[in-house]
Coordinates of C-alpha atoms and ligand atoms in Angstrom, one line a residue:
M1 CA 29.0 -20.1 -30.2
N2 CA 26.6 -22.2 -29.8
H3 CA 23.0 -19.9 -29.7
Q4 CA 21.7 -22.4 -27.2
E5 CA 24.4 -22.6 -24.5
A6 CA 25.0 -18.8 -24.6
L7 CA 21.4 -18.1 -23.9
T8 CA 21.1 -21.1 -21.0
S9 CA 24.4 -19.4 -19.7
Y10 CA 23.2 -15.8 -19.8
I11 CA 20.3 -16.3 -18.2
A12 CA 21.4 -19.0 -15.8
A13 CA 24.2 -16.1 -14.5
F14 CA 20.9 -13.8 -13.9
V15 CA 19.0 -15.8 -12.3
A16 CA 20.9 -17.4 -9.7
E17 CA 22.4 -13.3 -8.9
L18 CA 18.3 -12.4 -8.7
V19 CA 18.4 -14.8 -5.9
K20 CA 21.9 -14.1 -4.4
S21 CA 20.0 -10.7 -4.5
G22 CA 17.6 -12.1 -2.0
V23 CA 14.6 -12.3 -4.9
E24 CA 12.5 -15.3 -3.4
D25 CA 9.4 -15.1 -5.8
V26 CA 8.8 -14.8 -9.3
V27 CA 5.3 -14.5 -11.0
V28 CA 5.5 -15.4 -14.3
S29 CA 3.0 -15.0 -17.1
P30 CA 2.9 -17.4 -19.2
G31 CA 4.4 -16.3 -23.2
S32 CA 6.5 -17.7 -26.1
R33 CA 9.4 -14.5 -26.4
S34 CA 9.9 -15.2 -22.4
T35 CA 10.4 -19.1 -22.5
P36 CA 14.2 -19.2 -21.8
M37 CA 13.9 -17.2 -18.6
A38 CA 11.1 -19.1 -17.4
M39 CA 12.2 -22.7 -17.5
V40 CA 15.5 -21.8 -16.3
M41 CA 13.9 -19.9 -13.2
A42 CA 11.5 -22.9 -12.9
E43 CA 14.6 -24.9 -12.3
H44 CA 16.4 -23.0 -9.4
P45 CA 15.8 -24.8 -6.0
E46 CA 15.6 -21.3 -3.9
L47 CA 13.1 -19.3 -6.3
R48 CA 9.3 -19.9 -5.5
V49 CA 7.2 -19.5 -9.3
H50 CA 4.0 -18.0 -9.6
I51 CA 1.9 -18.6 -12.4
H52 CA -0.9 -16.2 -13.2
V53 CA -2.5 -15.5 -16.4
D54 CA -3.9 -12.4 -16.4
E55 CA -1.0 -9.4 -16.2
R56 CA -2.6 -7.1 -14.6
S57 CA -3.1 -9.2 -11.8
A58 CA -0.3 -10.9 -11.7
A59 CA 1.6 -7.8 -11.4
F60 CA -0.2 -6.2 -8.4
F61 CA 0.1 -9.7 -6.9
A62 CA 3.6 -9.4 -7.0
L63 CA 3.2 -5.9 -5.5
G64 CA 1.3 -7.8 -2.4
I65 CA 4.4 -9.8 -2.3
A66 CA 6.9 -7.1 -2.4
K67 CA 4.7 -4.9 0.1
A68 CA 3.9 -7.5 2.6
S69 CA 7.8 -9.6 3.1
Q70 CA 9.4 -5.9 2.5
R71 CA 11.5 -8.0 -0.8
P72 CA 11.9 -7.5 -3.6
A73 CA 9.4 -9.3 -5.8
A74 CA 10.0 -10.7 -9.7
L75 CA 7.8 -10.0 -12.7
L76 CA 8.2 -11.7 -16.2
C77 CA 6.1 -11.9 -19.3
T78 CA 6.6 -12.1 -22.9
S79 CA 6.4 -9.5 -25.6
G80 CA 3.6 -7.3 -26.3
T81 CA 0.3 -6.4 -24.6
A82 CA 1.2 -8.6 -21.9
A83 CA 4.1 -6.2 -21.0
A84 CA 1.5 -3.1 -20.8
N85 CA -0.4 -5.1 -18.8
Y86 CA 1.5 -4.5 -15.9
Y87 CA 1.6 -0.8 -16.2
P88 CA -1.1 0.3 -13.4
A89 CA 0.6 -2.5 -10.7
I90 CA 4.2 -0.6 -11.7
V91 CA 3.1 2.8 -11.4
E92 CA 1.2 2.1 -8.1
A93 CA 5.2 0.3 -7.2
Q94 CA 6.6 3.6 -7.6
Y95 CA 4.4 6.0 -5.9
S96 CA 3.7 3.8 -3.0
R97 CA 7.9 2.7 -3.4
V98 CA 7.2 -1.4 -3.3
P99 CA 10.2 -2.9 -4.5
L100 CA 9.8 -4.9 -8.2
I101 CA 11.6 -6.2 -10.1
V102 CA 9.8 -6.4 -13.8
L103 CA 11.7 -8.5 -17.0
T104 CA 9.6 -8.3 -19.8
A105 CA 10.8 -10.6 -22.6
D106 CA 11.1 -8.7 -26.5
R107 CA 11.6 -9.5 -30.2
P108 CA 15.6 -9.1 -31.2
H109 CA 17.0 -5.5 -32.5
E110 CA 16.0 -7.0 -36.4
L111 CA 11.9 -7.7 -35.5
R112 CA 11.6 -4.4 -34.2
D113 CA 9.3 -1.9 -36.1
V114 CA 9.3 -4.0 -39.1
G115 CA 5.2 -5.7 -38.5
A116 CA 6.9 -8.9 -36.8
P117 CA 4.0 -9.9 -34.3
Q118 CA 3.3 -9.2 -30.9
A119 CA 6.6 -6.6 -31.4
I120 CA 5.5 -3.7 -29.4
D121 CA 8.0 -0.4 -28.5
Q122 CA 9.1 -1.8 -25.2
I123 CA 11.9 0.7 -24.5
H124 CA 11.5 3.0 -21.8
L125 CA 7.8 1.5 -21.5
Y126 CA 6.7 2.4 -18.3
G127 CA 8.3 5.4 -19.0
K128 CA 9.1 7.7 -15.5
N129 CA 7.3 5.0 -13.5
V130 CA 10.3 3.2 -13.2
K131 CA 13.8 3.9 -11.5
W132 CA 15.6 2.4 -13.4
F133 CA 15.7 0.6 -17.1
V134 CA 17.8 -1.3 -19.2
E135 CA 17.9 -2.9 -22.6
M136 CA 19.7 -5.9 -21.9
A137 CA 22.5 -7.4 -24.4
P138 CA 21.5 -9.5 -26.4
P139 CA 22.5 -13.5 -24.3
E140 CA 26.1 -14.1 -24.8
N141 CA 28.7 -16.7 -23.1
T142 CA 31.8 -15.1 -22.9
A143 CA 33.1 -14.1 -19.5
E144 CA 32.4 -10.5 -19.8
M145 CA 28.9 -10.7 -20.6
L146 CA 27.7 -13.4 -17.9
R147 CA 29.9 -10.9 -15.7
Y148 CA 27.2 -8.2 -17.2
A149 CA 24.4 -9.8 -16.5
R150 CA 25.2 -10.6 -13.0
T151 CA 26.0 -7.2 -12.3
V152 CA 22.9 -5.3 -13.9
C153 CA 21.1 -8.0 -11.6
A154 CA 22.6 -7.1 -8.5
R155 CA 22.0 -3.6 -9.6
A156 CA 18.7 -3.8 -9.9
A157 CA 17.7 -5.2 -6.9
S158 CA 19.6 -3.0 -5.6
A159 CA 18.1 0.1 -7.0
A160 CA 14.5 -1.4 -6.6
Q161 CA 15.3 -1.6 -2.3
T162 CA 17.4 1.2 -2.2
S163 CA 15.9 3.9 0.0
P164 CA 12.8 5.2 -2.0
A165 CA 12.2 2.0 -3.0
G166 CA 10.2 1.0 -6.4
P167 CA 9.6 -0.8 -9.6
V168 CA 13.0 -1.4 -11.9
H169 CA 12.4 -2.0 -15.6
L170 CA 14.6 -5.3 -17.5
N171 CA 14.1 -5.6 -21.0
F172 CA 15.2 -8.9 -22.8
P173 CA 15.3 -9.4 -26.2
F174 CA 15.4 -12.6 -27.3
R175 CA 16.6 -15.0 -30.0
E176 CA 14.7 -17.9 -31.5
P177 CA 15.6 -21.1 -30.5
L178 CA 14.0 -20.1 -27.6
V179 CA 14.1 -23.4 -25.5
P180 CA 17.5 -23.4 -23.2
Q181 CA 19.5 -26.4 -22.5
L182 CA 17.9 -27.7 -19.0
D183 CA 20.3 -31.2 -19.1
R184 CA 23.5 -29.4 -17.8
N185 CA 24.0 -30.3 -14.7
D186 CA 26.5 -27.3 -14.1
L187 CA 23.4 -24.2 -14.5
F188 CA 23.7 -22.5 -11.7
E189 CA 27.5 -23.4 -10.5
L190 CA 29.1 -20.4 -11.0
S191 CA 32.6 -19.8 -12.2
E192 CA 34.1 -17.0 -10.7
R193 CA 32.6 -16.0 -7.5
T194 CA 30.3 -18.3 -5.7
E195 CA 28.4 -16.0 -3.0
G196 CA 26.4 -13.2 -4.2
Y197 CA 28.8 -11.5 -7.4
V198 CA 28.4 -7.9 -6.3
N199 CA 27.2 -7.0 -2.9
I200 CA 26.1 -3.2 -2.7
H201 CA 26.3 -1.3 0.3
S202 CA 24.2 1.7 1.2
G203 CA 23.5 3.6 4.2
Q204 CA 20.6 5.3 6.0
F205 CA 20.4 9.0 5.4
G206 CA 21.2 11.1 8.7
L207 CA 21.5 14.0 9.4
P208 CA 24.8 16.2 11.0
N209 CA 24.1 16.0 14.8
E210 CA 24.2 19.3 15.1
E211 CA 20.9 20.2 13.2
Y212 CA 19.9 16.8 15.6
K213 CA 20.1 19.6 18.1
E214 CA 19.2 22.7 16.8
M215 CA 16.0 20.7 15.6
A216 CA 15.4 19.6 19.2
Q217 CA 16.0 23.2 20.4
I218 CA 13.1 24.2 17.7
L219 CA 10.5 21.4 19.2
N220 CA 11.5 22.5 22.7
S221 CA 10.7 25.9 22.8
A222 CA 7.3 25.5 21.0
Q223 CA 4.6 23.9 23.1
K224 CA 1.7 23.3 20.8
G225 CA 3.0 21.2 18.1
I226 CA 1.2 18.2 16.7
I227 CA 3.0 15.2 14.7
V228 CA 1.6 13.4 11.9
C229 CA 2.1 9.9 10.9
G230 CA 0.9 9.0 8.1
P231 CA 1.3 5.9 5.8
L232 CA 4.1 4.0 6.2
E233 CA 5.7 1.0 7.3
K234 CA 9.1 0.9 9.2
A235 CA 9.5 -1.9 11.8
D236 CA 10.3 -0.1 15.3
F237 CA 8.8 3.5 13.7
P238 CA 5.8 3.1 16.1
A239 CA 8.1 3.0 19.2
A240 CA 10.6 5.7 18.0
V241 CA 8.3 8.5 17.1
I242 CA 5.8 7.5 20.2
K243 CA 9.0 8.0 22.7
L244 CA 9.6 11.5 20.2
A245 CA 5.9 12.4 21.5
E246 CA 6.2 11.8 24.8
K247 CA 9.4 13.7 25.6
L248 CA 7.5 16.7 23.5
N249 CA 3.7 16.0 25.1
Y250 CA 3.0 16.1 21.4
P251 CA 0.1 14.5 20.3
I252 CA 0.7 11.8 17.8
I253 CA -2.1 12.1 14.4
A254 CA -2.2 8.4 13.6
D255 CA -3.5 7.8 10.0
P256 CA -5.0 4.3 9.5
L257 CA -2.0 3.0 7.6
S258 CA 0.5 4.3 9.9
Q259 CA 0.6 1.1 11.7
L260 CA -0.1 3.3 14.7
R261 CA -3.9 2.8 15.4
S262 CA -2.9 -1.0 16.3
G263 CA -0.5 -2.9 18.7
L264 CA 0.8 -2.6 22.5
H265 CA 2.5 0.2 22.1
E266 CA 1.5 3.1 24.5
G267 CA -1.6 4.6 23.3
S268 CA -1.9 7.6 25.3
F269 CA -0.8 9.8 22.6
I270 CA -2.7 8.6 19.4
I271 CA -5.3 11.0 18.1
D272 CA -7.6 8.9 15.7
A273 CA -10.7 10.8 15.4
Y274 CA -10.1 13.2 14.0
D275 CA -11.1 13.3 10.6
S276 CA -14.1 13.6 12.2
F277 CA -13.3 16.8 14.7
L278 CA -11.2 18.1 12.1
K279 CA -14.0 19.5 10.1
N280 CA -15.7 21.5 13.4
D281 CA -14.3 25.3 13.1
D282 CA -14.1 25.8 16.8
A283 CA -12.0 22.7 17.4
K284 CA -9.9 23.9 14.5
K285 CA -9.1 27.0 16.4
A286 CA -8.6 25.5 19.3
L287 CA -6.5 23.3 18.3
K288 CA -4.1 25.4 16.0
P289 CA -0.5 23.9 16.2
D290 CA 2.6 26.3 16.3
V291 CA 5.0 23.8 15.0
I292 CA 3.7 20.8 12.5
I293 CA 6.5 17.3 12.3
R294 CA 5.1 15.2 9.4
F295 CA 6.5 11.4 9.0
G296 CA 5.2 9.1 6.1
A297 CA 3.1 9.8 2.9
M298 CA 0.0 12.2 3.1
P299 CA -2.2 10.7 5.6
V300 CA -5.7 9.6 4.2
S301 CA -7.9 12.5 5.7
K302 CA -9.0 15.6 3.3
P303 CA -10.3 17.4 6.9
L304 CA -6.8 16.7 8.5
T305 CA -4.8 18.0 4.8
I306 CA -7.0 20.9 4.9
F307 CA -6.5 21.6 8.8
M308 CA -2.4 22.0 7.5
K309 CA -3.3 24.0 4.9
E310 CA -4.9 26.5 6.9
N311 CA -2.2 26.5 9.5
S312 CA 0.1 28.5 7.1
T313 CA 2.0 29.7 9.5
A314 CA 2.6 27.0 11.7
R315 CA 6.6 25.6 11.1
Q316 CA 5.9 22.3 9.1
I317 CA 8.5 20.3 9.2
I318 CA 8.6 17.1 6.5
V319 CA 10.7 13.9 7.0
D320 CA 11.5 11.9 4.1
G321 CA 13.8 9.0 4.7
G322 CA 12.8 8.4 0.4
R323 CA 13.4 11.9 -0.5
G324 CA 10.8 12.7 -2.0
W325 CA 8.6 16.4 -1.9
R326 CA 5.1 14.9 0.0
D327 CA 4.3 18.4 0.6
P328 CA 0.9 19.5 -2.2
S329 CA 0.1 22.3 0.2
L330 CA 3.7 23.5 -0.3
L331 CA 3.6 24.7 2.8
S332 CA 6.7 23.0 4.2
T333 CA 8.9 25.2 6.8
E334 CA 11.5 22.2 6.9
M335 CA 12.2 18.9 4.4
I336 CA 14.5 16.6 6.4
H337 CA 15.6 14.1 3.9
C338 CA 16.6 11.5 6.9
D339 CA 15.8 8.3 8.1
E340 CA 12.5 8.6 9.9
L341 CA 13.6 6.0 12.7
L342 CA 16.9 7.6 13.3
F343 CA 15.3 11.3 13.1
C344 CA 13.3 10.4 16.2
E345 CA 16.0 8.3 18.0
S346 CA 18.5 11.1 17.1
V347 CA 15.9 14.5 17.9
T348 CA 14.9 12.0 21.1
S349 CA 18.1 12.2 22.7
Y350 CA 18.4 15.4 23.2
L351 CA 15.1 16.7 24.0
N352 CA 14.2 18.1 27.1
T353 CA 10.9 16.2 28.7
S354 CA 8.4 18.7 28.3
E355 CA 6.2 19.4 31.6
Y356 CA 3.4 21.4 29.4
D357 CA 0.4 19.3 28.5
E358 CA -3.1 22.0 28.4
F359 CA -2.5 21.5 24.5
I360 CA -2.2 17.6 23.9
A361 CA -5.4 17.5 27.0
L362 CA -7.4 19.4 24.9
W363 CA -7.0 17.0 21.7
K364 CA -7.4 14.5 24.0
K365 CA -10.7 15.8 25.3
I366 CA -11.8 16.2 22.0
N367 CA -10.8 12.9 20.1
D368 CA -12.3 11.1 23.4
L369 CA -15.8 12.6 22.6
T370 CA -15.6 12.4 18.8
R371 CA -15.1 8.7 19.6
S372 CA -17.9 8.4 21.6
K373 CA -20.4 10.1 19.3
L374 CA -19.2 8.4 16.3
A375 CA -19.7 5.0 18.4
D376 CA -23.5 6.1 18.6
V377 CA -22.9 3.8 15.4
N378 CA -22.7 0.9 16.6
A379 CA -27.0 1.1 17.5
V380 CA -27.9 0.9 14.2
D381 CA -30.0 -2.1 13.6
E382 CA -29.3 -2.1 9.5
L383 CA -26.2 -3.3 7.8
S384 CA -24.2 0.0 7.6
E385 CA -20.5 0.5 6.4
G386 CA -19.7 2.2 9.8
K387 CA -21.1 0.1 11.9
L388 CA -19.0 -2.8 9.7
F389 CA -15.5 -0.8 10.5
F390 CA -16.3 -0.5 14.3
Q391 CA -16.7 -4.4 14.6
L392 CA -13.6 -4.8 12.9
A393 CA -11.8 -3.4 15.9
E394 CA -13.4 -6.2 18.0
L395 CA -13.6 -9.3 15.7
L396 CA -10.4 -9.2 14.1
P397 CA -7.8 -11.9 15.2
E398 CA -4.9 -10.9 16.9
G399 CA -1.9 -11.0 14.4
S400 CA -4.2 -10.2 10.9
T401 CA -3.5 -8.2 8.1
L402 CA -6.5 -6.3 7.4
F403 CA -5.8 -5.0 3.3
V404 CA -8.7 -1.9 2.6
G405 CA -9.6 -1.1 -0.6
N406 CA -9.9 2.3 -1.7
S407 CA -13.4 4.4 -2.2
M408 CA -15.4 4.3 1.0
P409 CA -13.6 1.3 3.0
I410 CA -10.3 3.1 3.6
R411 CA -12.1 6.2 4.4
D412 CA -14.6 4.4 6.2
L413 CA -11.5 2.9 8.2
D414 CA -10.3 6.2 9.1
T415 CA -13.4 7.9 10.6
F416 CA -14.8 4.5 12.6
F417 CA -11.4 2.3 13.5
H418 CA -9.7 3.1 16.2
Y419 CA -6.7 2.8 18.4
N420 CA -6.7 -0.9 19.7
Q421 CA -4.1 -3.4 21.5
K422 CA -4.4 -5.8 18.7
S423 CA -1.6 -6.2 16.6
I424 CA -3.3 -6.1 13.1
R425 CA -1.6 -4.8 9.8
V426 CA -3.3 -2.6 7.9
M427 CA -2.8 -2.1 4.4
A428 CA -3.9 -0.9 1.0
N429 CA -2.8 0.7 -2.2
R430 CA -2.4 4.2 -1.1
G431 CA 0.2 5.2 -3.9
A432 CA -1.6 6.3 -7.0
N433 CA -5.3 5.2 -4.9
G434 CA -7.1 3.0 -7.7
I435 CA -9.4 0.6 -7.5
D436 CA -8.1 -1.9 -9.8
G437 CA -5.6 -5.1 -8.9
T438 CA -6.9 -4.6 -5.1
V439 CA -8.1 -8.7 -5.1
S440 CA -4.6 -9.6 -6.1
T441 CA -2.7 -7.3 -4.2
A442 CA -3.9 -8.8 -0.9
L443 CA -3.6 -11.9 -2.1
G444 CA -0.5 -11.6 -3.1
A445 CA 0.4 -9.9 0.8
G446 CA -1.5 -12.8 2.0
M447 CA 1.4 -15.0 0.8
A448 CA 3.4 -13.4 3.5
S449 CA 0.7 -12.3 6.2
Q450 CA -2.5 -14.5 7.6
P451 CA -4.9 -14.4 8.6
L452 CA -6.1 -11.9 5.8
Y453 CA -8.9 -9.6 5.8
L454 CA -9.9 -7.9 2.5
V455 CA -13.1 -4.9 2.7
L456 CA -13.5 -3.6 -0.7
G457 CA -16.8 -2.3 -2.3
D458 CA -18.2 -4.2 -5.2
L459 CA -16.6 -1.6 -8.2
T460 CA -13.4 -2.3 -6.8
F461 CA -14.1 -5.9 -6.2
F462 CA -15.7 -6.0 -10.0
H463 CA -12.4 -4.9 -11.1
D464 CA -10.0 -7.5 -10.0
L465 CA -12.4 -10.7 -9.9
N466 CA -9.4 -12.1 -12.0
G467 CA -7.5 -11.7 -9.0
L468 CA -9.4 -14.4 -7.4
I469 CA -7.7 -17.2 -9.7
A470 CA -4.1 -17.1 -7.1
S471 CA -6.0 -18.3 -3.9
K472 CA -7.5 -21.2 -6.0
Q473 CA -3.9 -22.0 -7.7
Y474 CA -2.0 -21.3 -4.7
G475 CA -4.3 -22.3 -1.7
I476 CA -4.0 -18.5 -0.3
D477 CA -6.8 -18.2 2.3
I478 CA -8.4 -14.9 2.6
N479 CA -11.5 -13.9 4.2
I480 CA -13.0 -11.0 1.5
L481 CA -15.6 -8.7 3.4
L482 CA -17.6 -6.9 -0.3
I483 CA -19.4 -3.9 0.6
N484 CA -22.0 -4.4 -2.6
N485 CA -23.7 -0.6 -2.2
N486 CA -24.6 -1.3 -6.1
G487 CA -22.3 1.4 -7.1
G488 CA -19.5 4.0 -6.1
G489 CA -20.8 5.0 -2.9
I490 CA -18.1 7.9 -2.7
F491 CA -19.5 10.0 -5.6
S492 CA -22.6 10.7 -3.5
F493 CA -20.3 12.5 -1.1
L494 CA -19.1 14.5 -4.0
P495 CA -20.7 17.8 -5.6
Q496 CA -21.8 16.2 -8.8
A497 CA -24.3 14.3 -6.4
N498 CA -26.0 17.4 -6.7
H499 CA -26.9 17.6 -9.8
P500 CA -29.0 14.5 -10.5
R501 CA -30.1 14.1 -14.2
N502 CA -26.9 11.9 -15.2
F503 CA -25.3 11.4 -11.8
E504 CA -26.4 7.4 -12.0
K505 CA -25.4 6.6 -15.1
L506 CA -22.0 8.5 -14.9
F507 CA -20.9 8.2 -11.4
G508 CA -23.1 6.1 -8.8
T509 CA -22.6 3.2 -11.7
P510 CA -24.8 0.8 -10.6
L511 CA -23.8 -3.1 -11.6
D512 CA -26.6 -5.3 -10.7
L513 CA -24.1 -8.1 -10.2
D514 CA -24.8 -11.5 -8.3
F515 CA -20.7 -12.3 -7.3
S516 CA -22.5 -15.0 -5.7
H517 CA -21.6 -17.0 -8.8
A518 CA -18.6 -16.1 -9.5
I519 CA -17.4 -16.9 -6.3
K520 CA -18.8 -20.2 -7.1
M521 CA -16.4 -20.6 -10.5
F522 CA -13.5 -20.1 -8.0
G523 CA -14.9 -22.9 -5.8
G524 CA -15.2 -20.2 -2.5
Q525 CA -17.4 -19.9 -0.1
Y526 CA -20.0 -17.5 -0.5
D527 CA -22.7 -15.6 2.5
L528 CA -24.9 -13.1 1.4
I529 CA -25.3 -11.6 5.0
S530 CA -29.0 -10.4 6.5
D531 CA -28.0 -9.1 9.5
W532 CA -24.8 -8.5 11.8
E533 CA -26.0 -11.6 13.9
H534 CA -25.5 -13.5 10.7
F535 CA -22.6 -11.1 10.0
I536 CA -21.1 -12.4 13.4
S537 CA -21.2 -15.9 13.5
A538 CA -20.4 -15.6 9.8
F539 CA -17.4 -14.5 10.3
Q540 CA -16.6 -16.4 13.6
Q541 CA -17.5 -20.0 11.2
N542 CA -14.7 -18.4 8.3
M543 CA -11.7 -18.3 10.4
D544 CA -11.9 -22.1 11.0
R545 CA -12.1 -22.5 6.8
S546 CA -9.7 -22.1 4.0
G547 CA -9.6 -20.4 0.5
I548 CA -11.4 -17.8 -0.2
K549 CA -15.1 -16.9 1.8
V550 CA -16.4 -14.0 0.6
M551 CA -19.6 -12.0 3.2
E552 CA -21.5 -9.7 1.2
I553 CA -23.1 -7.1 3.1
T554 CA -25.6 -5.1 0.9
T555 CA -25.8 -1.2 1.9
N556 CA -27.8 1.2 0.4
R557 CA -25.7 4.3 -0.8
D558 CA -27.8 7.1 0.0
R559 CA -28.7 6.1 3.7
N560 CA -25.3 6.0 4.1
L561 CA -24.4 9.2 3.1
T562 CA -27.2 10.6 5.6
E563 CA -25.9 8.4 8.4
H564 CA -22.6 9.5 7.7
R565 CA -23.8 13.3 7.9
E566 CA -25.9 12.5 10.5
L567 CA -23.2 11.3 12.9
W568 CA -20.7 13.9 11.7
E569 CA -23.1 16.9 12.5
S570 CA -23.7 15.2 15.8
V571 CA -20.0 15.0 16.6
S572 CA -19.8 18.8 15.5
R573 CA -22.3 19.7 17.7
E574 CA -21.0 18.0 20.8
I575 CA -17.3 19.4 20.2
S576 CA -18.9 23.3 19.5
R577 CA -21.3 22.7 22.9
L578 CA -17.5 21.5 24.9
L579 CA -15.9 24.1 23.6
E580 CA -18.5 26.7 24.3
G581 CA -18.7 25.3 28.0
Ligands
TPP601 N1 -10.5 3.6 -12.0 C1 -9.9 3.4 -11.1 C2 -8.5 2.3 -11.5 N2 -9.2 4.3 -10.0 C3 -10.0 5.1 -9.3 N3 -9.9 5.4 -8.5 C4 -11.3 5.4 -10.0 C5 -11.0 4.5 -11.5 C6 -12.2 6.4 -9.9 N4 -12.9 5.6 -8.8 C7 -13.1 6.0 -7.6 S1 -14.2 5.5 -6.5 C8 -14.0 4.5 -7.3 C9 -14.1 4.7 -8.9 C10 -14.7 4.5 -10.0 C11 -16.1 4.3 -6.9 C12 -15.5 3.1 -6.2 O1 -16.7 1.6 -6.0 P1 -17.0 0.6 -5.0 O2 -15.4 -0.4 -5.2 O3 -17.8 -0.1 -5.1 O4 -16.2 1.7 -3.3 P2 -17.6 2.5 -2.7 O5 -17.8 4.3 -3.5 O6 -19.2 2.1 -2.9 O7 -16.8 2.4 -1.5

C-alpha cells in the first residue's frame, strides 16, 4: 500500500474527528517530524491554526485558549526537546483542570534508542501529569485503522473534558517521507460515518436525593456556618451558591478567582477582605464557625487556610465535582464528590430559611471595617502596588478579563480588589502557581475574552517575554500593567528576609532591565508611568489603542513591605477596638 496515501488518510481521519469533537484551535510549533499532521491541519476549513515558535509559550497559549473558552485546545510539535518544552503548561493544565490535547510527533520505532537525531524517549513523557497517554499505531489505510484513529481522537477529547478536565497526550510515530497528499479532494470526506464517529456521553456527578436531604438537615441545625468559595469557573455557580447562602444566612468567603467578587449577583453575602482581618486573633475568635462548606480549589489566602486549619472541630464539608482531594489540612469531615451547581441547587431545595443573622452580621461588620481601613491606601501619593489593585476595580471597563500573575499580584488582588458590580472575569494560573507562561496564557485567554488586562511582576514578565509574539502575530489586544519592583517582591514578606547577607543575591534577584526595548521589539506601546495622574490618563488612552500596550509602574520592595505591614496593623488595631467595645 502506498505509504503517503496511508499517512494522509490516517491523519485526515484523526483531524476530522478532532474538529467533530469540538476542537476549534490548534497551536502548532514548526518542525519536520510533525509535517504530515501540520499540513493536514492547515487544510481543514474549520480549524484555526496558530503558529508559535517557542513550544513553552505555545503550550501556555493553548492553555489560555482552553481556559477562557472552556473547550479543549490542541497542541502539535515535532520530536525531541520541542515536546519537553510543553511540560510546564501541561502540569498547569493538569492541576488547574484545563482540557488540552497534546499531539507530539515521534520517530518510528526502528529509529528509537539507536542514536537517531532528535529522538528522545517520548513514551509517557509527561508521566502522571496527563490524564491519558496513547502511543499511536503507525499510520495505515485499512478501514479498521481509520476507525482506530477516529476513536482514539474522540476518546482523547472526551477524556480531556470530562470532570476533572485536564491534558491528554497522543504520541505519533511518523516514517519518512513525511509530506502528505494534499491534492486529494476527499481529504476530510469520511466514508463510514459523517458525523462525530463516536459520541461519548457522560453525566454529572450527583448524590442520591436522601443525601441532599441529610445535608440540608445538618446545615439547618448549624447556626455558625460559613461558605468558602475558592477558584472555580462554572457558569451559573455564583447565582446558585448565593441562593444557598441566602437560605442559610451564611457568609460567603469569596476568593478573587471564585468569580464572585465581580458581577451583578447579590453582593450582601460576599466577604472579600478576610485575608487582612483573619490575621487578627480577636477576629478569629469571634468568627469561629461550627460548619465550613468549601467549593473550588484551595483559596489564595494563607490567613484563611490557617483559620480553617485552626477550626479543626468544625464540620468541614468539601464539595468537588472533579472528584479530587482538595484538603491540604486533612480536616474534611465530608468529602462530597458531586457537581457543585447540582449540590447547591439540590440542598437549597430542602432547606428551611434561617432567621439567625448575628453571626453573618459580625462577619459583615468586620469586613466593612477592614475594607474602609484598607481604602486608606488610596491616600498614598507615590506609586503603590496595593493602591493599583484598589484602582483597578474603578478603572477596568465592563466585561473585561483581568489576568493576574502569581507572586504578589494575585495576593494584592486578594487584599485590595473588592466586590463590585462590573462583570469582570478574573483569571490566573493557580494550578501549580508558576511564574512561567503568564503572558502566553493571558494572550490565549485574550483570543476568547476581550478587553484583556494583565497585571504581573517584572520577573514574571521577563520569564515569558517570548509570549508577546502571539499578540503581534495574531493581533490580540492586551493591556499589561507591569509592576516593576526590580526583583521578587514576595520574598521580602518571607522569613528569609531577616537574613540580609545573601538575600538580594538569592531572593531579591534584581534584573535591572529596561523593558521598553523589549516592547519596542514587539511593536508595542510603552509608557513608563510617572504618577497616578499619568497612570489614569495612559490607562484611558490605551482603551482606544490596539496591540500590545504596556504601562510600567515602578515600585520599591522595601516600601511595599512597610506599606502592607502598616495597613494590616491598622486593620488589626481597629478590629480589636471594635471587638473590645
Ligand atoms: N519559578 C517558577 C516557574 N515559578 C515560581 N513560582 C518560582 C520560580 C518561585 N517564585 C515565586 S514568586 C517569585 C519566584 C521566583 C518572584 C516573582 O517576582 P515578580 O514576578 O517580579 O513578582 P513580585 O514578587 O515582585 O510580586
